[in-house]
Amino acid sequence: MPRGRTRWRLFAGLATLPVLVLLPLLVALVGTVLSESDGRGEGRAAEHVPCSEALRFGGAALPDGARPVGACTLQGFQDTHYGAAFRMPRTGVQDWLAHTYPDAPAARRDTCVGGGDLCLDLGPARGLPDEVDAHAVRVRVEYEAAGTALVRFAAFTL
């Protein structure tokens, strides 16, 4: 066999060695990233957290007389998203919002996208206090029968 072919085979063999070593590492990395995703690119599946944690992330606390609806959640991969839902007396909603976010504009119906009786979207330039961990907070209120309100609260980073 000519001497040039032997060198070429030796070079090709040595060149493929790093690929064979790194390929399983690359496959493992891709598998880990995909397993942390929920299939829609939104990150890990939601996990249940105390509602006080979810609300605190957005600078709020559960108002007096409120009852959580379902589990409060945390979802995150690159960004963090807390969610909470609770029922409270309808008459206390405006006071709770004004006390929780005193520099925010008043919650209004005409700002609700996708429904709701009152909506409030906050960010650093829209009444969200500087000491809050979240970059944005979204509150959606639906008035229900019997003088109650269903409040959906979301606090997240961008």
mmCIF file of C-alpha atoms in Angstrom:
data_model
loop_
_atom_site.group_PDB
_atom_site.id
_atom_site.type_symbol
_atom_site.label_atom_id
_atom_site.label_comp_id
_atom_site.label_asym_id
_atom_site.label_seq_id
_atom_site.Cartn_x
_atom_site.Cartn_y
_atom_site.Cartn_z
ATOM 1 C CA MET A 1 0.000 0.000 0.000
ATOM 2 C CA PRO A 2 1.365 3.453 -0.862
ATOM 3 C CA ARG A 3 2.773 5.405 2.062
ATOM 4 C CA GLY A 4 0.391 8.436 1.531
ATOM 5 C CA ARG A 5 -2.746 6.327 2.066
ATOM 6 C CA THR A 6 -1.482 4.982 5.362
ATOM 7 C CA ARG A 7 -0.854 8.471 6.653
ATOM 8 C CA TRP A 8 -4.293 9.592 5.485
ATOM 9 C CA ARG A 9 -5.998 6.673 7.285
ATOM 10 C CA LEU A 10 -4.021 7.411 10.423
ATOM 11 C CA PHE A 11 -5.031 11.099 10.221
ATOM 12 C CA ALA A 12 -8.704 10.211 9.566
ATOM 13 C CA GLY A 13 -8.717 7.799 12.495
ATOM 14 C CA LEU A 14 -7.215 10.374 14.856
ATOM 15 C CA ALA A 15 -9.582 13.091 13.589
ATOM 16 C CA THR A 16 -12.681 10.982 14.303
ATOM 17 C CA LEU A 17 -11.585 10.131 17.836
ATOM 18 C CA PRO A 18 -12.673 13.517 19.352
ATOM 19 C CA VAL A 19 -15.995 13.267 17.511
ATOM 20 C CA LEU A 20 -16.650 9.825 18.963
ATOM 21 C CA VAL A 21 -15.818 11.092 22.456
ATOM 22 C CA LEU A 22 -17.813 14.333 22.224
ATOM 23 C CA LEU A 23 -20.876 12.953 20.433
ATOM 24 C CA PRO A 24 -22.321 11.175 23.511
ATOM 25 C CA LEU A 25 -21.793 14.345 25.564
ATOM 26 C CA LEU A 26 -23.636 16.404 22.968
ATOM 27 C CA VAL A 27 -26.510 13.902 22.860
ATOM 28 C CA ALA A 28 -26.738 13.969 26.673
ATOM 29 C CA LEU A 29 -26.801 17.779 26.707
ATOM 30 C CA VAL A 30 -29.551 17.975 24.080
ATOM 31 C CA GLY A 31 -31.543 15.309 25.929
ATOM 32 C CA THR A 32 -31.299 17.236 29.190
ATOM 33 C CA VAL A 33 -32.459 20.482 27.597
ATOM 34 C CA LEU A 34 -35.375 18.780 25.862
ATOM 35 C CA SER A 35 -36.432 16.924 29.000
ATOM 36 C CA GLU A 36 -36.659 20.240 30.886
ATOM 37 C CA SER A 37 -38.923 21.654 28.220
ATOM 38 C CA ASP A 38 -42.652 20.989 28.135
ATOM 39 C CA GLY A 39 -42.567 20.539 24.357
ATOM 40 C CA ARG A 40 -43.719 24.064 23.566
ATOM 41 C CA GLY A 41 -40.500 25.851 24.386
ATOM 42 C CA GLU A 42 -41.919 27.266 27.615
ATOM 43 C CA GLY A 43 -39.545 25.539 30.009
ATOM 44 C CA ARG A 44 -40.099 23.062 32.773
ATOM 45 C CA ALA A 45 -43.486 21.794 33.801
ATOM 46 C CA ALA A 46 -45.202 23.847 36.467
ATOM 47 C CA GLU A 47 -44.562 22.838 40.062
ATOM 48 C CA HIS A 48 -46.811 23.605 43.010
ATOM 49 C CA VAL A 49 -45.599 26.266 45.434
ATOM 50 C CA PRO A 50 -47.167 28.035 48.410
ATOM 51 C CA CYS A 51 -49.430 30.865 47.268
ATOM 52 C CA SER A 52 -47.611 33.237 49.597
ATOM 53 C CA GLU A 53 -44.421 32.586 47.577
ATOM 54 C CA ALA A 54 -46.148 33.195 44.248
ATOM 55 C CA LEU A 55 -47.705 36.454 45.402
ATOM 56 C CA ARG A 56 -44.566 37.670 47.210
ATOM 57 C CA PHE A 57 -42.551 37.312 43.972
ATOM 58 C CA GLY A 58 -44.889 39.927 42.490
ATOM 59 C CA GLY A 59 -44.907 42.163 45.572
ATOM 60 C CA ALA A 60 -48.316 41.093 46.836
ATOM 61 C CA ALA A 61 -49.906 39.117 49.662
ATOM 62 C CA LEU A 62 -53.122 37.156 49.851
ATOM 63 C CA PRO A 63 -55.827 39.664 50.839
ATOM 64 C CA ASP A 64 -58.022 39.217 53.908
ATOM 65 C CA GLY A 65 -60.925 36.902 53.248
ATOM 66 C CA ALA A 66 -59.304 35.343 50.147
ATOM 67 C CA ARG A 67 -59.329 31.609 49.395
ATOM 68 C CA PRO A 68 -56.852 30.082 46.918
ATOM 69 C CA VAL A 69 -58.388 28.346 43.919
ATOM 70 C CA GLY A 70 -56.336 25.328 42.937
ATOM 71 C CA ALA A 71 -52.585 25.212 43.360
ATOM 72 C CA CYS A 72 -50.269 28.157 42.961
ATOM 73 C CA THR A 73 -47.487 27.396 40.512
ATOM 74 C CA LEU A 74 -43.922 28.128 39.541
ATOM 75 C CA GLN A 75 -42.700 27.470 36.027
ATOM 76 C CA GLY A 76 -39.292 28.369 34.749
ATOM 77 C CA PHE A 77 -36.321 27.589 32.588
ATOM 78 C CA GLN A 78 -34.728 30.803 31.440
ATOM 79 C CA ASP A 79 -37.491 32.992 32.825
ATOM 80 C CA THR A 80 -39.518 32.586 36.005
ATOM 81 C CA HIS A 81 -43.324 32.573 35.989
ATOM 82 C CA TYR A 82 -45.477 32.359 39.129
ATOM 83 C CA GLY A 83 -49.220 31.938 38.930
ATOM 84 C CA ALA A 84 -51.975 32.130 41.527
ATOM 85 C CA ALA A 85 -55.742 32.272 41.542
ATOM 86 C CA PHE A 86 -57.967 33.110 44.467
ATOM 87 C CA ARG A 87 -61.457 34.236 45.351
ATOM 88 C CA MET A 88 -62.073 37.225 47.546
ATOM 89 C CA PRO A 89 -64.943 39.567 48.420
ATOM 90 C CA ARG A 90 -65.725 41.720 45.406
ATOM 91 C CA THR A 91 -65.868 44.868 47.503
ATOM 92 C CA GLY A 92 -62.224 44.502 48.555
ATOM 93 C CA VAL A 93 -60.594 44.131 45.146
ATOM 94 C CA GLN A 94 -59.937 47.813 44.401
ATOM 95 C CA ASP A 95 -58.650 48.469 47.928
ATOM 96 C CA TRP A 96 -56.333 45.430 47.776
ATOM 97 C CA LEU A 97 -54.886 46.557 44.441
ATOM 98 C CA ALA A 98 -54.452 50.169 45.592
ATOM 99 C CA HIS A 99 -52.767 49.058 48.832
ATOM 100 C CA THR A 100 -50.526 46.496 47.095
ATOM 101 C CA TYR A 101 -49.471 48.737 44.190
ATOM 102 C CA PRO A 102 -49.934 52.351 45.322
ATOM 103 C CA ASP A 103 -48.028 53.835 42.336
ATOM 104 C CA ALA A 104 -49.907 51.800 39.728
ATOM 105 C CA PRO A 105 -52.649 53.144 37.508
ATOM 106 C CA ALA A 106 -56.145 52.107 38.511
ATOM 107 C CA ALA A 107 -57.294 48.718 37.251
ATOM 108 C CA ARG A 108 -59.770 49.144 34.405
ATOM 109 C CA ARG A 109 -62.030 46.999 32.286
ATOM 110 C CA ASP A 110 -61.011 48.578 28.975
ATOM 111 C CA THR A 111 -57.424 47.307 29.393
ATOM 112 C CA CYS A 112 -58.538 43.662 29.573
ATOM 113 C CA VAL A 113 -57.386 41.644 26.606
ATOM 114 C CA GLY A 114 -59.236 38.353 26.373
ATOM 115 C CA GLY A 115 -61.886 39.145 28.958
ATOM 116 C CA GLY A 116 -62.165 40.205 32.552
ATOM 117 C CA ASP A 117 -63.945 42.824 34.597
ATOM 118 C CA LEU A 118 -60.773 44.529 35.878
ATOM 119 C CA CYS A 119 -57.218 44.225 34.590
ATOM 120 C CA LEU A 120 -53.894 45.568 35.706
ATOM 121 C CA ASP A 121 -50.591 45.106 33.868
ATOM 122 C CA LEU A 122 -47.527 46.347 35.703
ATOM 123 C CA GLY A 123 -43.876 46.715 34.858
ATOM 124 C CA PRO A 124 -40.988 48.856 36.075
ATOM 125 C CA ALA A 125 -42.380 51.920 34.287
ATOM 126 C CA ARG A 126 -46.000 51.138 35.179
ATOM 127 C CA GLY A 127 -46.206 51.128 38.972
ATOM 128 C CA LEU A 128 -44.280 47.995 39.882
ATOM 129 C CA PRO A 129 -42.119 48.738 42.950
ATOM 130 C CA ASP A 130 -38.342 48.472 42.483
ATOM 131 C CA GLU A 131 -37.911 45.966 45.305
ATOM 132 C CA VAL A 132 -40.163 43.396 43.617
ATOM 133 C CA ASP A 133 -38.353 40.380 42.116
ATOM 134 C CA ALA A 134 -40.721 40.120 39.143
ATOM 135 C CA HIS A 135 -40.204 42.201 36.014
ATOM 136 C CA ALA A 136 -43.931 42.260 35.308
ATOM 137 C CA VAL A 137 -47.208 41.496 37.074
ATOM 138 C CA ARG A 138 -50.576 40.783 35.478
ATOM 139 C CA VAL A 139 -53.824 40.774 37.467
ATOM 140 C CA ARG A 140 -57.152 39.724 35.956
ATOM 141 C CA VAL A 141 -60.366 40.011 37.964
ATOM 142 C CA GLU A 142 -63.697 38.410 37.086
ATOM 143 C CA TYR A 143 -66.722 39.358 39.165
ATOM 144 C CA GLU A 144 -68.819 36.364 40.154
ATOM 145 C CA ALA A 145 -72.221 35.878 41.712
ATOM 146 C CA ALA A 146 -72.693 36.162 45.468
ATOM 147 C CA GLY A 147 -70.365 39.141 45.817
ATOM 148 C CA THR A 148 -67.120 37.323 45.074
ATOM 149 C CA ALA A 149 -64.332 38.004 42.615
ATOM 150 C CA LEU A 150 -61.995 35.501 40.983
ATOM 151 C CA VAL A 151 -58.502 37.012 40.839
ATOM 152 C CA ARG A 152 -55.863 35.536 38.540
ATOM 153 C CA PHE A 153 -52.376 36.726 39.389
ATOM 154 C CA ALA A 154 -49.211 36.222 37.361
ATOM 155 C CA ALA A 155 -45.726 37.517 38.176
ATOM 156 C CA PHE A 156 -42.798 36.815 35.886
ATOM 157 C CA THR A 157 -39.364 37.784 34.661
ATOM 158 C CA LEU A 158 -38.664 38.701 31.067
#
